[in-house]
mmCIF file of C-alpha atoms in Angstrom:
data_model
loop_
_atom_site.group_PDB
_atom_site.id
_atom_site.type_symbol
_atom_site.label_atom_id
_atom_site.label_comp_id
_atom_site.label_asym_id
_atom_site.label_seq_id
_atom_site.Cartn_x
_atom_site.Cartn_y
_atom_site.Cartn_z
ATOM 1 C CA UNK K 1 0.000 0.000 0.000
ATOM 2 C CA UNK K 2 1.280 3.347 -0.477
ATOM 3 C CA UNK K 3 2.166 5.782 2.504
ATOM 4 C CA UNK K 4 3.230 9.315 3.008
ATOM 5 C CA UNK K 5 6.468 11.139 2.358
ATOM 6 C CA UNK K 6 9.113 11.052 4.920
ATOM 7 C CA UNK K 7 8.057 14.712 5.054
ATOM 8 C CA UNK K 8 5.253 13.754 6.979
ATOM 9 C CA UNK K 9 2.479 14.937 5.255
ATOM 10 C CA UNK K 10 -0.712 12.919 4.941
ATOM 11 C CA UNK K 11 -0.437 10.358 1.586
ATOM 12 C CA UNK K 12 -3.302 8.446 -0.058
ATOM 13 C CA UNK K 13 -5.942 6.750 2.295
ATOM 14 C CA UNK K 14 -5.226 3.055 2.391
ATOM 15 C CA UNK K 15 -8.161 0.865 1.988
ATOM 16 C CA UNK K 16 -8.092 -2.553 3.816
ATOM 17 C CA UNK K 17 -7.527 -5.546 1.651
ATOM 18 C CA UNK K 18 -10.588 -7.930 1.263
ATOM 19 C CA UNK K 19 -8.222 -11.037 1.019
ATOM 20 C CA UNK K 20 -6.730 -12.506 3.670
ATOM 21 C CA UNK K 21 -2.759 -10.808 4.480
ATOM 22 C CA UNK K 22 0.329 -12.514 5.032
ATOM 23 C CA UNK K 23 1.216 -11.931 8.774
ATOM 24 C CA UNK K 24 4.400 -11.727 10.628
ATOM 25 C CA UNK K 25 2.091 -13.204 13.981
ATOM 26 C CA UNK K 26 -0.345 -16.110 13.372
ATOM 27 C CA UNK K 27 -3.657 -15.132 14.376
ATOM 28 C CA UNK K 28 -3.229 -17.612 17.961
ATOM 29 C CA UNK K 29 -0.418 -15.586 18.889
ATOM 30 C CA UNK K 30 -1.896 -12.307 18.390
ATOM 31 C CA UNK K 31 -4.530 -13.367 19.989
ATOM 32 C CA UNK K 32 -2.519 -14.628 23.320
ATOM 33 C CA UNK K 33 -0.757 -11.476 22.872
ATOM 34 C CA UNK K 34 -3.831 -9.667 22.965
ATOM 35 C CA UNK K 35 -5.209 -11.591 26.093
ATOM 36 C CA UNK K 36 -1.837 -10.849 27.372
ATOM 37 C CA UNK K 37 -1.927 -7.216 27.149
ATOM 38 C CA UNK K 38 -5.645 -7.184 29.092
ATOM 39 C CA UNK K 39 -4.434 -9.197 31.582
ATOM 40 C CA UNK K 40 -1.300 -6.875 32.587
ATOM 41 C CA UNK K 41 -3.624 -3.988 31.855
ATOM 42 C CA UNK K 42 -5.518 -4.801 34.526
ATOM 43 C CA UNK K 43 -3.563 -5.698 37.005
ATOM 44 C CA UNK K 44 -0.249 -3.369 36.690
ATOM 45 C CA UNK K 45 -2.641 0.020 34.664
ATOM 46 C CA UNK K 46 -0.040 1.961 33.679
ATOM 47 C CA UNK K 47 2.871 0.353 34.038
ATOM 48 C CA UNK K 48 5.379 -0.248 31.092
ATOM 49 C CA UNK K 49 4.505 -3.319 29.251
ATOM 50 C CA UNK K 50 7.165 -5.404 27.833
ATOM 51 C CA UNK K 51 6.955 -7.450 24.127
ATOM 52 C CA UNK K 52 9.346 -9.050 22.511
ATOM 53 C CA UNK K 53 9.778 -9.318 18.867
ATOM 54 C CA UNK K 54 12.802 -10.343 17.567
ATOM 55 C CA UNK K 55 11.856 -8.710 13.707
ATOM 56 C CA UNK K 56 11.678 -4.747 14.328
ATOM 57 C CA UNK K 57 8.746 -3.045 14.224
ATOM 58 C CA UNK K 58 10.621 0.327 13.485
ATOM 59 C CA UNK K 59 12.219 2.601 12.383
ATOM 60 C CA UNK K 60 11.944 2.012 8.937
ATOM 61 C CA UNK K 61 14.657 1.200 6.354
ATOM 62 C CA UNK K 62 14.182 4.160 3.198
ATOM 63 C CA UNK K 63 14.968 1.431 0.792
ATOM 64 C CA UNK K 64 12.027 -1.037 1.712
ATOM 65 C CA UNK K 65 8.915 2.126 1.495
ATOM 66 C CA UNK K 66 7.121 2.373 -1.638
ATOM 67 C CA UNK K 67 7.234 -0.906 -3.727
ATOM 68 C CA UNK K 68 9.664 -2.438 -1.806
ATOM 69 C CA UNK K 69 7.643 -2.599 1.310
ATOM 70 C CA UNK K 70 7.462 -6.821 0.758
ATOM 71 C CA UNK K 71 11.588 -7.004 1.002
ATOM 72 C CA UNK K 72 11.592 -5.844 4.600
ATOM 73 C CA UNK K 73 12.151 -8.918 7.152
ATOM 74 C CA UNK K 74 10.307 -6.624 9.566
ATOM 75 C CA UNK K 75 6.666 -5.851 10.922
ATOM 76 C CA UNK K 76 6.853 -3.436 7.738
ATOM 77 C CA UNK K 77 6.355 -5.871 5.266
ATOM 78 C CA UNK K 78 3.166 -7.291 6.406
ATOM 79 C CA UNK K 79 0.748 -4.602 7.016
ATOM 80 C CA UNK K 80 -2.137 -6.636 8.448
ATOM 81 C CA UNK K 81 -0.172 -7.705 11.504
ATOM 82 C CA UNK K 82 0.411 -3.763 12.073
ATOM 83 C CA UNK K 83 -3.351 -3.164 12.284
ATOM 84 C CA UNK K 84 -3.975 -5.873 14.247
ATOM 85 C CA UNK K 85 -1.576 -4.740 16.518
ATOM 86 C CA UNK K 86 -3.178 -1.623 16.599
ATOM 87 C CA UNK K 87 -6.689 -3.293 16.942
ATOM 88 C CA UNK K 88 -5.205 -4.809 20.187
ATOM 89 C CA UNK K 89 -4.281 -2.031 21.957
ATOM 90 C CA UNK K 90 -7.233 -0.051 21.734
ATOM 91 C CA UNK K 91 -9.540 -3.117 22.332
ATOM 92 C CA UNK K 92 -7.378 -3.694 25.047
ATOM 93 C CA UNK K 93 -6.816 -0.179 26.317
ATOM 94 C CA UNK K 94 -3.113 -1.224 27.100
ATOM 95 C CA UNK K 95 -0.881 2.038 27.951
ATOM 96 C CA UNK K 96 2.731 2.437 27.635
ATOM 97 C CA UNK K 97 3.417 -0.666 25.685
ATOM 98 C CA UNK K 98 7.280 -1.182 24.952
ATOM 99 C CA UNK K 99 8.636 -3.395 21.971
ATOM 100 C CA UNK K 100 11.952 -4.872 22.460
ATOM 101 C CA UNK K 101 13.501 -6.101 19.144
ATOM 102 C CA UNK K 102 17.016 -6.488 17.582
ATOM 103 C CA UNK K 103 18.045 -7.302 14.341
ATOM 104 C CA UNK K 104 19.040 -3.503 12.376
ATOM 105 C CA UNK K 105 22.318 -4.316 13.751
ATOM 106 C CA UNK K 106 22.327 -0.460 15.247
ATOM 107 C CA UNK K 107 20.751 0.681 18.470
ATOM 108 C CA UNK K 108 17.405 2.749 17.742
ATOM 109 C CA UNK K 109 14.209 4.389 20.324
ATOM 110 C CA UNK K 110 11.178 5.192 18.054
ATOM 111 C CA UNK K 111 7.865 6.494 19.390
ATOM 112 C CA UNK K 112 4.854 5.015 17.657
ATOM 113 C CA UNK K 113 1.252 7.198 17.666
ATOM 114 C CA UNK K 114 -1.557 4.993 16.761
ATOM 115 C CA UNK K 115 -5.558 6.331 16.455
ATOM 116 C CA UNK K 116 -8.702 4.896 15.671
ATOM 117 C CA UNK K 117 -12.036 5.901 13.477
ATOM 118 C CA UNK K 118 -13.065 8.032 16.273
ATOM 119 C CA UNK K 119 -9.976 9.689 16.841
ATOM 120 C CA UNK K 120 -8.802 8.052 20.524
ATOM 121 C CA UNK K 121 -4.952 7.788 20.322
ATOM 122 C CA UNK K 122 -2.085 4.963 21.601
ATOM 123 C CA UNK K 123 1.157 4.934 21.652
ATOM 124 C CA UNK K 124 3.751 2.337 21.332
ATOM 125 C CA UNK K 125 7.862 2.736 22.130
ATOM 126 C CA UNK K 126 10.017 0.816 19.775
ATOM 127 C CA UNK K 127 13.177 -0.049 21.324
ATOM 128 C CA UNK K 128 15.905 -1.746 19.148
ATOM 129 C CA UNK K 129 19.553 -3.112 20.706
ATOM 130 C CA UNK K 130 21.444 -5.752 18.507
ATOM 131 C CA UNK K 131 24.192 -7.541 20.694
ATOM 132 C CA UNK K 132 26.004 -9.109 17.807
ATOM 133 C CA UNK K 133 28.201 -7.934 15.556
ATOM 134 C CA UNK K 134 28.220 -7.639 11.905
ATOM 135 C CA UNK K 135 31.292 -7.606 9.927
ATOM 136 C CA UNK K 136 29.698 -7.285 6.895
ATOM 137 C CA UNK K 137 28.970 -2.982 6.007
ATOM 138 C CA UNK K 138 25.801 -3.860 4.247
ATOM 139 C CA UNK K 139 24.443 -5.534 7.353
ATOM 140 C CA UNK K 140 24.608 -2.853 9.650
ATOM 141 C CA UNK K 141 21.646 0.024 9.590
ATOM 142 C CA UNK K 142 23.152 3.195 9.506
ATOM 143 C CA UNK K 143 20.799 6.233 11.029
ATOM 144 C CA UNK K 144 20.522 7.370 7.358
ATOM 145 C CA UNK K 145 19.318 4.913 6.051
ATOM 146 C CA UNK K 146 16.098 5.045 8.070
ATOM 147 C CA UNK K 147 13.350 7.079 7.903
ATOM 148 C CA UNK K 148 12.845 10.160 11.162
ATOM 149 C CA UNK K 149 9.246 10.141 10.657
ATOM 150 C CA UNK K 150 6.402 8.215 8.597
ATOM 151 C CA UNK K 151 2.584 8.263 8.566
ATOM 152 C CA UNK K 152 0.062 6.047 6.936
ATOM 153 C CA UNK K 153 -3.599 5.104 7.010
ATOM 154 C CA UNK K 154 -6.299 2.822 6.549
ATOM 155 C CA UNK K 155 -9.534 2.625 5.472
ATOM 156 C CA UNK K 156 -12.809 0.576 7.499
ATOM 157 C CA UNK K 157 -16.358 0.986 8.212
ATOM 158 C CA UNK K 158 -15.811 2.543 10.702
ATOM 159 C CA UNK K 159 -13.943 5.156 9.485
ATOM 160 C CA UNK K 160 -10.034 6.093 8.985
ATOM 161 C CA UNK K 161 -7.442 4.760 11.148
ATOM 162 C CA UNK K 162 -3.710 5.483 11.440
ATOM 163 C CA UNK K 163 -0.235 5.597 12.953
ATOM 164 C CA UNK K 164 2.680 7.195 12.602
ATOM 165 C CA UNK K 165 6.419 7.635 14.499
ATOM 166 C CA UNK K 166 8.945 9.648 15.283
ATOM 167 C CA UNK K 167 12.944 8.503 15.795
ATOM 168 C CA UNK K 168 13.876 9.595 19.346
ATOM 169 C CA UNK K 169 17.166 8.207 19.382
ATOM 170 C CA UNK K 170 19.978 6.253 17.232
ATOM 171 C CA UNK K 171 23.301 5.186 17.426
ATOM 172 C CA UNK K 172 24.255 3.186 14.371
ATOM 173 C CA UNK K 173 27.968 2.990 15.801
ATOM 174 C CA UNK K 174 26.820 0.614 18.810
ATOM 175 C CA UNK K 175 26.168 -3.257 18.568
ATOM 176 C CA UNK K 176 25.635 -4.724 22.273
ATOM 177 C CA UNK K 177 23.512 -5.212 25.021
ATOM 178 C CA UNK K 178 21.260 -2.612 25.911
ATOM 179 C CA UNK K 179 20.664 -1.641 29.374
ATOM 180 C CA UNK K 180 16.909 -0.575 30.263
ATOM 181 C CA UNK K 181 16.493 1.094 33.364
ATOM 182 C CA UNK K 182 12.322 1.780 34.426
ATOM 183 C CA UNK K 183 11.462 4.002 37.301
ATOM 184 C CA UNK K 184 8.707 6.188 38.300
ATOM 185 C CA UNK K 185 9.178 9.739 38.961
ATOM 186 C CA UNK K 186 6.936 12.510 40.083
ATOM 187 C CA UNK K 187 3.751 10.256 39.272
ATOM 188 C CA UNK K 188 5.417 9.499 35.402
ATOM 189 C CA UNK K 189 7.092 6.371 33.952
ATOM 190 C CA UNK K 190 10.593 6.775 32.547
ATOM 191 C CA UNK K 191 12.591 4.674 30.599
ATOM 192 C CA UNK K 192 16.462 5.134 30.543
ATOM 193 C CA UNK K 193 18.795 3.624 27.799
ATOM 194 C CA UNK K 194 22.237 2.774 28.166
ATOM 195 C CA UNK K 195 24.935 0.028 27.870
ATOM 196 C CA UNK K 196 27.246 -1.571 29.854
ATOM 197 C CA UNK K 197 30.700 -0.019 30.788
ATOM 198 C CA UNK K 198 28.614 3.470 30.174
ATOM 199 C CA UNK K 199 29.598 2.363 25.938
ATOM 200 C CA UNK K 200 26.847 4.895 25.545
ATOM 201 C CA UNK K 201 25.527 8.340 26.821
ATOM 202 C CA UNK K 202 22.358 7.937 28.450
ATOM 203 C CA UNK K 203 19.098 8.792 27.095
ATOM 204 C CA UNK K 204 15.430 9.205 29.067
ATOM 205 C CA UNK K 205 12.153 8.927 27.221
ATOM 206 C CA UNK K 206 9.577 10.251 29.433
ATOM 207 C CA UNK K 207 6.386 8.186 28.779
#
């Protein structure tokens, strides 16, 4: 489907595909996923929630937009899994959901928006840390290579839906572990990022 410029500004309306989608999560794991996310909902409210995907969700690589959406090994390439992801957490009413993925070979923080038909919003942090090493160039994601900021839409019956992010961080010069520090300050969940032996500068996303 097509999708906005990395400029940001609103592309085509998408209009939801009446055959069934390749997904990148079988329909039994979405929906444990989704049962999942009510469950922790309702017993930790706001409390980060953890997910781990080991394909990235974002940010996205500039050469797989447009036609070459199906050659990303990422969330990106199937589309339907995206929207039912996003059918989740508003069904679910899940807050301050946190993906945890590797695989870009580069360390990345990516803040995903998400609404619905009548214009309620979610949000979604992408987190991305890849611990092994590369020593091929054209493995490693450089911060160029990605996009800062996309947009796209659907259409339903129940109106337009949407999400769109925003890079919040990058480092394309680190491959390790990343160290994830959650606390609770003044009432608000924070999220620190960092490595070990301090390999890089710390950075707080305020959720």
């Amino acid at each position: 489907p097509d999708a906005s410029p990395p400029s940001g500004q609103p592309g085509p309306t998408l209009v939801s595909p009446t055959m069934v989608s390749p997904t990148i999560v079988s329909p039994t794991q979405m929906a444990a996923l989704t049962s999942w996310m009510a469950r922790c909902q309702a017993q930790y409210g706001d409390r980060p929630k953890f997910i781990i995907s080991p394909s990235a969700l974002l940010p996205l690589q500039s050469k797989h937009t447009g036609e070459s959406r199906s050659q990303c090994d990422g969330w990106y390439a199937y589309p339907q899994s995206i929207r039912d992801l996003h059918h989740s957490l508003f069904a679910t009413g899940c807050t301050n959901p946190v993906m945890l993925s590797g695989d870009l070979h580069a360390s990345f923080a990516c803040e995903m928006t998400l609404k619905d038909a009548s214009g309620a919003r979610a949000s979604l942090l992408a987190l991305v840390f890849s611990p092994q090493y590369a020593p091929y160039c054209f493995i490693n994601t450089r911060t160029g290579d990605t996009e800062a900021q996309w947009q796209e839409s659907w259409q339903t019956r129940q109106g337009c839906h949407g999400w769109e992010y925003q890079r919040l961080w990058d480092d394309d010069r680190y491959q390790g572990f990343g160290l994830i520090r959650v606390e609770q300050r003044n009432g608000q969940w924070h999220i620190t990022l960092g490595a070990p032996l301090q390999a890089l500068e710390p950075f707080d996303i305020a959720l």
